[in-house]
Tab-separated table of C-alpha atoms and ligand atoms in Angstrom:
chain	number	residue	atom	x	y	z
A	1	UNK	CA	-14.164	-0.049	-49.912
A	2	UNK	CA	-13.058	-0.176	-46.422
A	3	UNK	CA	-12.930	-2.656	-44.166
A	4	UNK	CA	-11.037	-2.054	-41.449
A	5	UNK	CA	-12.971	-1.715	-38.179
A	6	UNK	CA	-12.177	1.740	-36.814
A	7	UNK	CA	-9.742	1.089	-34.413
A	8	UNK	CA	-7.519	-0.694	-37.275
A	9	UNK	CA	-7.795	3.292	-38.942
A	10	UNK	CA	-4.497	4.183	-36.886
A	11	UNK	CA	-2.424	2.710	-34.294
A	12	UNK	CA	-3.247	4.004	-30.602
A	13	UNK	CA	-0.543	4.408	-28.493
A	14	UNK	CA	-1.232	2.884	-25.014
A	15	UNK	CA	-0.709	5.852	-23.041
A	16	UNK	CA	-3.576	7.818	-25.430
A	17	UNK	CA	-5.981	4.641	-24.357
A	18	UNK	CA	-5.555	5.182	-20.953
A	19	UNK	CA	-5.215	8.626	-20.286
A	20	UNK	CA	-8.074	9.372	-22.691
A	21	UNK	CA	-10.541	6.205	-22.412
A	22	UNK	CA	-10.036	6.174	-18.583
A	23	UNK	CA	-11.194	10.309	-18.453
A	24	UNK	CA	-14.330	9.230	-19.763
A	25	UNK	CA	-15.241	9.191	-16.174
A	26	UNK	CA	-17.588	6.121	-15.617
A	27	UNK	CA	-19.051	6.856	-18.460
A	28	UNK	CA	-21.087	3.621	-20.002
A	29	UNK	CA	-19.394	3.162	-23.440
A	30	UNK	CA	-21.425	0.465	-25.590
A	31	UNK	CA	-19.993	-2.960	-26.455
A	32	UNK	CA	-17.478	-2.839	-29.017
A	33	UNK	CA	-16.821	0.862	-29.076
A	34	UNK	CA	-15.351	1.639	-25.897
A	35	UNK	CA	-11.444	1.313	-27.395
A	36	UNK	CA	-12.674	2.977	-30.353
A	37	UNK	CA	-14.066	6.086	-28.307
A	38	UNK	CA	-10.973	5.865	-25.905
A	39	UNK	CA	-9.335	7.139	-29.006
A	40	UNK	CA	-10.539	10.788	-28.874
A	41	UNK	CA	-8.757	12.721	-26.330
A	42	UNK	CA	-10.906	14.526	-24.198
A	43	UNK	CA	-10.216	18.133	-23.253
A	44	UNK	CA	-7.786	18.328	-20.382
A	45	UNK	CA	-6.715	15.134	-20.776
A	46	UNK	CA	-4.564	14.559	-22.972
A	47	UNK	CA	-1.553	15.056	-20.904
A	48	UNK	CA	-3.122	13.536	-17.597
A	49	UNK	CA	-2.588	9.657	-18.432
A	50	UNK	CA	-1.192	9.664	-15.241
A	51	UNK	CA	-4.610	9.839	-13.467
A	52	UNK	CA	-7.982	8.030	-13.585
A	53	UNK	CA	-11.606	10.584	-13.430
A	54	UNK	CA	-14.484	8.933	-11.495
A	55	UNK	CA	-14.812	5.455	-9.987
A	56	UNK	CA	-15.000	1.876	-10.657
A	57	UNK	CA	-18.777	0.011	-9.832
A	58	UNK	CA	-16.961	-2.639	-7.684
A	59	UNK	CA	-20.315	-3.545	-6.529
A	60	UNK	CA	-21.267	-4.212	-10.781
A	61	UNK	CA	-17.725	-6.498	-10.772
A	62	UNK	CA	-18.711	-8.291	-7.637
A	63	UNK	CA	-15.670	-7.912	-6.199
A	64	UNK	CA	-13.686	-5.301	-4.450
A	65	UNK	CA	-10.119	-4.866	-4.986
A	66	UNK	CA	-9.233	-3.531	-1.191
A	67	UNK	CA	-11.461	-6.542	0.315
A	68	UNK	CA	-9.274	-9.240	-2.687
A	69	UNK	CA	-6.011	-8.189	-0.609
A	70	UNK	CA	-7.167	-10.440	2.631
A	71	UNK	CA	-9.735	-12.748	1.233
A	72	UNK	CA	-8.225	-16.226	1.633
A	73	UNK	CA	-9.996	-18.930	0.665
A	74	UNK	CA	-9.958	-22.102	3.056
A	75	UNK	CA	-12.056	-24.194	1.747
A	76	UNK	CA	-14.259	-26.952	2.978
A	77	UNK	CA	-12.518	-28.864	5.687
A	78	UNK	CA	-12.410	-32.030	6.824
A	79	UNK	CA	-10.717	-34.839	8.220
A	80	UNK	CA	-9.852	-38.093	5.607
A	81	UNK	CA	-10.025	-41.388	7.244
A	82	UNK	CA	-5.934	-41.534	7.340
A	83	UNK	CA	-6.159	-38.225	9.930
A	84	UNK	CA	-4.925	-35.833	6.919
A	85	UNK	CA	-7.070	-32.861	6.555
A	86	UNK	CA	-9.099	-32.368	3.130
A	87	UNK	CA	-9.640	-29.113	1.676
A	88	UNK	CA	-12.507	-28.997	-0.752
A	89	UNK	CA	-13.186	-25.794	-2.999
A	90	UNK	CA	-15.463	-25.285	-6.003
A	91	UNK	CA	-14.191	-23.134	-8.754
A	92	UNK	CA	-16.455	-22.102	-11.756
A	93	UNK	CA	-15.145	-21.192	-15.215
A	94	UNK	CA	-17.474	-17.705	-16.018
A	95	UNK	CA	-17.270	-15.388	-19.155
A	96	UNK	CA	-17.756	-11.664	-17.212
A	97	UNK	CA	-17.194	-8.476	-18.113
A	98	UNK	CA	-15.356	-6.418	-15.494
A	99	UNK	CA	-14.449	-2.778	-15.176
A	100	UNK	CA	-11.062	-2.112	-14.550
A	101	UNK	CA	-10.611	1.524	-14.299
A	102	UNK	CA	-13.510	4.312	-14.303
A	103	UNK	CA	-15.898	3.469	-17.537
A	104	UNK	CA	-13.427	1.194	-19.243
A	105	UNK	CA	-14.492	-2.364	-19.201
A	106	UNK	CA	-12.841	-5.947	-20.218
A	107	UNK	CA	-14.934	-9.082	-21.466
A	108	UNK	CA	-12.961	-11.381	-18.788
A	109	UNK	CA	-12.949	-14.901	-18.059
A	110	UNK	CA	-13.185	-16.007	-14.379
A	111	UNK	CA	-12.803	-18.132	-12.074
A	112	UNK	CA	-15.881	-17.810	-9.617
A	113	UNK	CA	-16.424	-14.249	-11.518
A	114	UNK	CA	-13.608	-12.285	-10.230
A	115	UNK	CA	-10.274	-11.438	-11.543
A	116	UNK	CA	-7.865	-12.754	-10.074
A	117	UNK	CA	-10.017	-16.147	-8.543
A	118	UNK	CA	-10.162	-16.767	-5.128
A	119	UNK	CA	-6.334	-16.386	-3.057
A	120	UNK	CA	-6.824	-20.236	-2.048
A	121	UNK	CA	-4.892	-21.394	0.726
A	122	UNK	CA	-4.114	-24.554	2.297
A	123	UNK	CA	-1.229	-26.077	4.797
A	124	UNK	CA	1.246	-28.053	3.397
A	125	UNK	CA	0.541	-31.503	3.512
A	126	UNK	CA	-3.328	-31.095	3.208
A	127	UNK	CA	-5.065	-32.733	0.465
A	128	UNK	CA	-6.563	-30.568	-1.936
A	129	UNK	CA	-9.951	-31.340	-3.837
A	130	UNK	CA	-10.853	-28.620	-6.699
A	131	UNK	CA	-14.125	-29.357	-8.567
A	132	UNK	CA	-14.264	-27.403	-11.095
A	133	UNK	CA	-16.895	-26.531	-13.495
A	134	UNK	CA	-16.610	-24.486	-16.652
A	135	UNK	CA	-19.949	-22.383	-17.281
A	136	UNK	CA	-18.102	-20.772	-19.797
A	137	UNK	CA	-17.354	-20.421	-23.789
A	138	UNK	CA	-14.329	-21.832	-24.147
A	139	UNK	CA	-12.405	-25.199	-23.334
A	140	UNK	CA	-10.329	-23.911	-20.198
A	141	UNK	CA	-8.380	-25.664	-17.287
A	142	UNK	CA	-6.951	-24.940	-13.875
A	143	UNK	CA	-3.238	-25.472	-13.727
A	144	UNK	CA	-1.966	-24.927	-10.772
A	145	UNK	CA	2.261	-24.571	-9.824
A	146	UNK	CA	3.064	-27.105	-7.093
A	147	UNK	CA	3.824	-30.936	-6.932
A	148	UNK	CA	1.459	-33.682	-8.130
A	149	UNK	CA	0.667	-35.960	-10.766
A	150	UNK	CA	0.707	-35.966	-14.624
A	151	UNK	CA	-2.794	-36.526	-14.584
A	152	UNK	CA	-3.821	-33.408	-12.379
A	153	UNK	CA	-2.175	-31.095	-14.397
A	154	UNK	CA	-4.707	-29.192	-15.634
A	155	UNK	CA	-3.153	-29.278	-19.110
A	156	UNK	CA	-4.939	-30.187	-22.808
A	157	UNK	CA	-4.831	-34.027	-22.046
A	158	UNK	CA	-4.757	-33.782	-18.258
A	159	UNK	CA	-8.281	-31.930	-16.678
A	160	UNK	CA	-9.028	-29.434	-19.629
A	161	UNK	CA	-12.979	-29.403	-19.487
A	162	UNK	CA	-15.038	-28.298	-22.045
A	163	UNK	CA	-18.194	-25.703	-21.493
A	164	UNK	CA	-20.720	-27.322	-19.042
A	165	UNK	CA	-18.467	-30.436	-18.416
A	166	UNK	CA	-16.457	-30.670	-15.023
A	167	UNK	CA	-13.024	-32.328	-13.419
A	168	UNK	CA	-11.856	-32.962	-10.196
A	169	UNK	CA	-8.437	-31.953	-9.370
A	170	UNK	CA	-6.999	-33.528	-6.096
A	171	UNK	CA	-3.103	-33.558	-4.813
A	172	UNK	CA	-1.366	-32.790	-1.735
A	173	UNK	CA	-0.393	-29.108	-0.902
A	174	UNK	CA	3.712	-29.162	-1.980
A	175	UNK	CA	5.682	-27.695	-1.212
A	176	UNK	CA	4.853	-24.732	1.141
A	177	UNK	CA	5.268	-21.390	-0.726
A	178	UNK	CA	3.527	-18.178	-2.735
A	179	UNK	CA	2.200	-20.032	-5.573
A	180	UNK	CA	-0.432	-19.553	-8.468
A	181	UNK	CA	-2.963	-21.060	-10.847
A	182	UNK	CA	-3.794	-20.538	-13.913
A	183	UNK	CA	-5.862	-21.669	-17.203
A	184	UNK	CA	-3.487	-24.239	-19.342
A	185	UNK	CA	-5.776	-23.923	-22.793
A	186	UNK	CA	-4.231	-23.374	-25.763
A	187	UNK	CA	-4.098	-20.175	-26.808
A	188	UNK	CA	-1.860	-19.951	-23.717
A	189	UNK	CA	-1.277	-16.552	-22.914
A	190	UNK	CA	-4.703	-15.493	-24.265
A	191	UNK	CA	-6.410	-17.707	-21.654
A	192	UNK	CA	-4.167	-16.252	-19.149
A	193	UNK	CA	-4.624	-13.105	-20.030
A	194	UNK	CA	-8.833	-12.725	-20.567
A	195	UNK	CA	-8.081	-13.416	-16.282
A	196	UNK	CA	-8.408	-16.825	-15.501
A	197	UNK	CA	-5.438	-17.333	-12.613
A	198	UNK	CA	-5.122	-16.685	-9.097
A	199	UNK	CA	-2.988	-17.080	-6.022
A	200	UNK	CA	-2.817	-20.721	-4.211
A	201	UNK	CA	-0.710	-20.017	-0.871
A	202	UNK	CA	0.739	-22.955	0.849
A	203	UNK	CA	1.279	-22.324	4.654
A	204	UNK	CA	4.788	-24.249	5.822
A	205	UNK	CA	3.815	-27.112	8.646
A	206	UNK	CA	5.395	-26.270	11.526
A	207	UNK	CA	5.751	-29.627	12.656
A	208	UNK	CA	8.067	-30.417	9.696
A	209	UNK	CA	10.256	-27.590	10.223
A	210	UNK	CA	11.460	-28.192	13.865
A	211	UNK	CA	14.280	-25.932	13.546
A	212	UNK	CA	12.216	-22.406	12.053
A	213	UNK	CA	9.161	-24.159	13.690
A	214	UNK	CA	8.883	-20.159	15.162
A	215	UNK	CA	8.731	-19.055	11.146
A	216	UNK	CA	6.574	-21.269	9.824
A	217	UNK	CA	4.218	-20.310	12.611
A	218	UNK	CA	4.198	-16.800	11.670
A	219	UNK	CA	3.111	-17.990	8.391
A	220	UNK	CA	0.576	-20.665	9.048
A	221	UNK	CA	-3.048	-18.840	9.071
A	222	UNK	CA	-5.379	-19.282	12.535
A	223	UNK	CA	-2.113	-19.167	14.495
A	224	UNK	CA	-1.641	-16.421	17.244
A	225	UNK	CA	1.897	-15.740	15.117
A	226	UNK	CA	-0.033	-15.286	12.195
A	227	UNK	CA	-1.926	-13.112	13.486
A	228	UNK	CA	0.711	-10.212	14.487
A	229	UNK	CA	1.210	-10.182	10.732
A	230	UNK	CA	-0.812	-7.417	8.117
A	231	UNK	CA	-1.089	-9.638	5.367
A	232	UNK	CA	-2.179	-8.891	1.962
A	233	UNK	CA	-2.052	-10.971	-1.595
A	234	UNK	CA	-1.253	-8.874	-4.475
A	235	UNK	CA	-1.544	-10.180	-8.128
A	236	UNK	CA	0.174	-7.886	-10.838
A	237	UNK	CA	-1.509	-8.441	-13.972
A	238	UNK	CA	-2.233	-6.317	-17.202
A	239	UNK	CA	-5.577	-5.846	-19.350
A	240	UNK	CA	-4.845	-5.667	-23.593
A	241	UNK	CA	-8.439	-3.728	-23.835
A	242	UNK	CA	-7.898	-3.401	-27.460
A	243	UNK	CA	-6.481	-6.926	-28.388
A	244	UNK	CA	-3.231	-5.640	-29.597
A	245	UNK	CA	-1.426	-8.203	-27.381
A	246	UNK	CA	0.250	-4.905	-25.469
A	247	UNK	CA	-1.484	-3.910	-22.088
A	248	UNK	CA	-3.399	-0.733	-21.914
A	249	UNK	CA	-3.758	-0.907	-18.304
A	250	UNK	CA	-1.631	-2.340	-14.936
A	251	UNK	CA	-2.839	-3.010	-11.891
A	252	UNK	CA	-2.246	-5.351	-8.738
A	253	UNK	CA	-5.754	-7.260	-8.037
A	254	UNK	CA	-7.159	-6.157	-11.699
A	255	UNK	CA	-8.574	-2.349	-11.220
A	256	UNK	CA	-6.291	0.431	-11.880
A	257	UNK	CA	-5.074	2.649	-9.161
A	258	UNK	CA	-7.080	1.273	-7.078
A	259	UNK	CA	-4.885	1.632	-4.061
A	260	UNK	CA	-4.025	4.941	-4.961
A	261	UNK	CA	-7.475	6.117	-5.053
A	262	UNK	CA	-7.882	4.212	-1.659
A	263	UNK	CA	-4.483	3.750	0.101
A	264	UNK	CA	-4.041	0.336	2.418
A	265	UNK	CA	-4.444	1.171	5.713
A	266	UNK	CA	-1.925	-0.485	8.124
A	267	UNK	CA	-0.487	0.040	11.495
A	268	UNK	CA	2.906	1.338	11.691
A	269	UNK	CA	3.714	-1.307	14.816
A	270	UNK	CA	2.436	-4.699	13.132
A	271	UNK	CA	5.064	-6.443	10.403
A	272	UNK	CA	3.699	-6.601	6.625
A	273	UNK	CA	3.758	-9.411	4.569
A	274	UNK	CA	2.936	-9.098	0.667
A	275	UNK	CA	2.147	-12.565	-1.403
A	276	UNK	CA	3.074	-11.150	-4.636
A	277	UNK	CA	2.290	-12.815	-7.723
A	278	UNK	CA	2.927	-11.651	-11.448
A	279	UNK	CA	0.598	-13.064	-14.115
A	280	UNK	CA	0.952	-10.245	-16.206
A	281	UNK	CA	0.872	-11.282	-19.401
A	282	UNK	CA	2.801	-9.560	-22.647
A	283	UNK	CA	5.455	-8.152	-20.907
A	284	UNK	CA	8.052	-10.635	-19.675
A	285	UNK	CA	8.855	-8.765	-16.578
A	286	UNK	CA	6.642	-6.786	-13.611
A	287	UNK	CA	7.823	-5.708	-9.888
A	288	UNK	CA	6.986	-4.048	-7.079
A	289	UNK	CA	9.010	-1.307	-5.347
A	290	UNK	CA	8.472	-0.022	-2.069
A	291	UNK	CA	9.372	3.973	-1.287
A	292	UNK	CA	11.060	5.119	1.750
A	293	UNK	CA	11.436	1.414	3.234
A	294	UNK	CA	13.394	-1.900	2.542
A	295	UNK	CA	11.917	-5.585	3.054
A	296	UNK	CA	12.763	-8.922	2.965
A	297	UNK	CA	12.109	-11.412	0.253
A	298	UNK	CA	11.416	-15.283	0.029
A	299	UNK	CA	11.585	-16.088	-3.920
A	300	UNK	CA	8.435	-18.339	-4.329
A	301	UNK	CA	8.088	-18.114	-0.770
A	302	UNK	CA	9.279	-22.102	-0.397
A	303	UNK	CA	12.257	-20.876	2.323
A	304	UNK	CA	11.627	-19.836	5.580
A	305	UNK	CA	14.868	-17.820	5.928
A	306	UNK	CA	15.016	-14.652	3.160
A	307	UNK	CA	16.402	-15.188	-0.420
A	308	UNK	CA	16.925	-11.380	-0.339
A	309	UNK	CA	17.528	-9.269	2.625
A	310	UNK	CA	17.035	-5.950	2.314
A	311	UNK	CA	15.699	-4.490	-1.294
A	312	UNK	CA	13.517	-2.537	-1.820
A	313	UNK	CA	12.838	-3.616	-5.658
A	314	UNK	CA	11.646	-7.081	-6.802
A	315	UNK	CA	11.308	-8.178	-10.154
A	316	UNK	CA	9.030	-11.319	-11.418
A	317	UNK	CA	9.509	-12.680	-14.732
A	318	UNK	CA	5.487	-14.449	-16.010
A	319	UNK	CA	4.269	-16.139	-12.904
A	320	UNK	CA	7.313	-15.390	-10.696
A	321	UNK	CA	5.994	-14.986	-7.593
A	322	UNK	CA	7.676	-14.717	-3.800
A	323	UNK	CA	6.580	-12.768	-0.284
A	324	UNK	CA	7.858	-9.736	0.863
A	325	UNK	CA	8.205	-8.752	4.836
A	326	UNK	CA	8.719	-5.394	6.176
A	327	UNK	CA	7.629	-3.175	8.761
A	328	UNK	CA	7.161	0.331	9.716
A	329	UNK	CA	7.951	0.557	12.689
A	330	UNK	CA	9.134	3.690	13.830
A	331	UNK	CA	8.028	5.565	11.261
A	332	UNK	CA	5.975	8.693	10.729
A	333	UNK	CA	2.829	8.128	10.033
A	334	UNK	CA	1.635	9.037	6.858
A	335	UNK	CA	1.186	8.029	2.502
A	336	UNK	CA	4.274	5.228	1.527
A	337	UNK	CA	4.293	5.350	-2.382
A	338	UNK	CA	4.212	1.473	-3.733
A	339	UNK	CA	4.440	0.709	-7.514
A	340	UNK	CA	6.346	-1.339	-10.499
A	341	UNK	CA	9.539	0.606	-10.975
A	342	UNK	CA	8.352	-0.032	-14.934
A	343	UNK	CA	7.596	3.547	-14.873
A	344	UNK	CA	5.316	3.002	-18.037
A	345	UNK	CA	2.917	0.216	-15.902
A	346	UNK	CA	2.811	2.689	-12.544
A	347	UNK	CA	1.526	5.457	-15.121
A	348	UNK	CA	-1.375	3.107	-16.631
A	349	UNK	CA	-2.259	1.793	-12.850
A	350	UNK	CA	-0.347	-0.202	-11.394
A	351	UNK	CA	0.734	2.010	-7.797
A	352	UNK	CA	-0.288	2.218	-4.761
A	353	UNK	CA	0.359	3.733	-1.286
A	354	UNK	CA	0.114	1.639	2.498
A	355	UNK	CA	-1.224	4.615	4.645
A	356	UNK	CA	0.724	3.785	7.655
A	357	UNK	CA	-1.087	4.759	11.276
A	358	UNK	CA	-0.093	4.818	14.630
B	1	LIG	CU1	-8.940	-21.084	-20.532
């Protein structure tokens, strides 16, 4: 007799889950089956994993990948008795299936039910109060990269919080920079992967950076510098739909091609600046390249003067991250082409275009 489930009959190549299972066009596969159907090709498909049919329910995922890009969270503010300003978010541990490209979905686990969690973002020096709660199945943490103490690290031992328990993390924001968060529950790079991480941006002081005091105000949100600047936060992570530990799909902010399907509109005579995390799990290394331009980069975005000038490819080994700043200026109006120069992740999602206006 035969045991094997039915996707353990053969192996699937990636590229057949994606350009098959993603043709299925919205279509509402049942639990279980829907890497298992992905498996048939569908007529006129089989050579088009290059392209998604139909369109992902953003409303269903409760969140929308285009409105991810600018959606900084602030948190609660405050002032502490000392004069230093408290930032207080609450972050909720969720089990949630999400759709990441047209009809193929991913039992995810969240933080506050979208992949990535909120883009928080404080000013460096601020102290930062997470209470987190985990509504979900599994023992989980939030780990975040920046300076504190051994006891807020949000590792097994340190703030891991089992289902319906909570912990309150609290440190200074240190040092300013493009940083992340992430589950620290063992199995690591499952946690990571099932989605629970996000950006955590820490805007420079300007006060304690007298001599780029002019930089760090064009990063420091609520600032009239600040606000010259297009800015957009762009996690690159990867979906194993079929538990293979390989990724069937790619994507920056979780849903495949979705800034392909819907470009990101910005004007030509405003600078661009990209907070570019990879949590992409699997594969050691993601990047970004942009077409027909060059830009500046700050490597975990903790120097206000560029680490790189003038590339127009970045790569990020697992939860690199850094900020790129360009402009376009000048140009023509019209589609710029953005995707990782892994030609295999820009064919299962992961590209985009800026539509660039006058
Ligand atoms: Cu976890």
């Amino acid at each position: 007799m035969d045991f094997r489930l039915p996707w353990q009959g053969r192996p699937v190549s990636r590229r057949r889950v994606l350009g098959a299972g993603l043709a299925a066009g919205g279509a509402a596969l049942s639990p279980g089956l829907r890497s298992v159907r992905a498996e048939t090709p569908h007529k006129g498909s089989a050579h088009g994993g290059n392209r998604t049919v139909g369109s992902v329910d953003h409303g269903r995922n409760g969140f929308d990948p285009h409105a991810l890009l600018t959606d900084w969270d602030t948190g609660s503010v405050s002032i502490l008795p000392d004069g230093r300003r408290l930032r207080e978010y609450r972050i909720t541990a969720i089990d949630k299936e999400i759709e990441i490209a047209p009809g193929l979905f991913f039992p995810a686990w969240t933080y506050n039910g979208r992949v990535p969690g909120p883009t928080l973002r404080a000013t460096e020096g601020d102290i930062v109060r997470i209470e987190f709660r985990n509504a979900g199945t599994h023992s989980h943490t939030m780990h975040f990269h920046g300076i504190h103490a051994a006891s807020m690290d949000g590792v097994p031992g340190a703030g891991q919080v089992e289902p319906g328990d909570s912990f309150t993390y609290e440190f200074e924001a240190r040092p300013f920079g493009c940083h992340l968060y992430h589950c620290h529950s063992m199995p690591l790079k499952r946690h990571i992967h099932k989605g629970l991480y996000g950006a955590f941006i820490v805007d420079p002081d300007p006060a304690r950076h007298p001599e780029l005091a002019d930089a760090a105000r064009g990063r420091l949100l609520g600032t009239q510098d600040n606000a010259q600047w297009q800015e957009f936060v762009m996690v690159m992570n990867g979906f194993d739909t079929n538990f293979d530990e390989e990724n069937e799909v790619y994507a920056a902010n979780s849903i495949a091609f979705a800034y392909r399907d819907k470009p990101i509109r910005i004007a030509g005579e405003r600078p661009v600046r990209v907070y570019l995390v990879n949590v992409t799990e699997f594969d050691p290394v993601n990047s970004l390249h942009l077409h027909a331009n060059f830009f500046d980069y700050y490597d975990h975005g903790t120097t206000l003067t560029p680490t790189h000038r003038t590339v127009d490819t970045i790569m990020q080994c697992q939860a690199q991250r850094g900020i790129l700043e360009f402009t376009f200026a000048e140009f023509e109006p019209g589609l710029y082409m953005f995707h990782a120069h892994q030609s295999e992740f820009a064919e299962l999602g992961w590209m985009g275009f800026f539509e660039v206006t006058t």
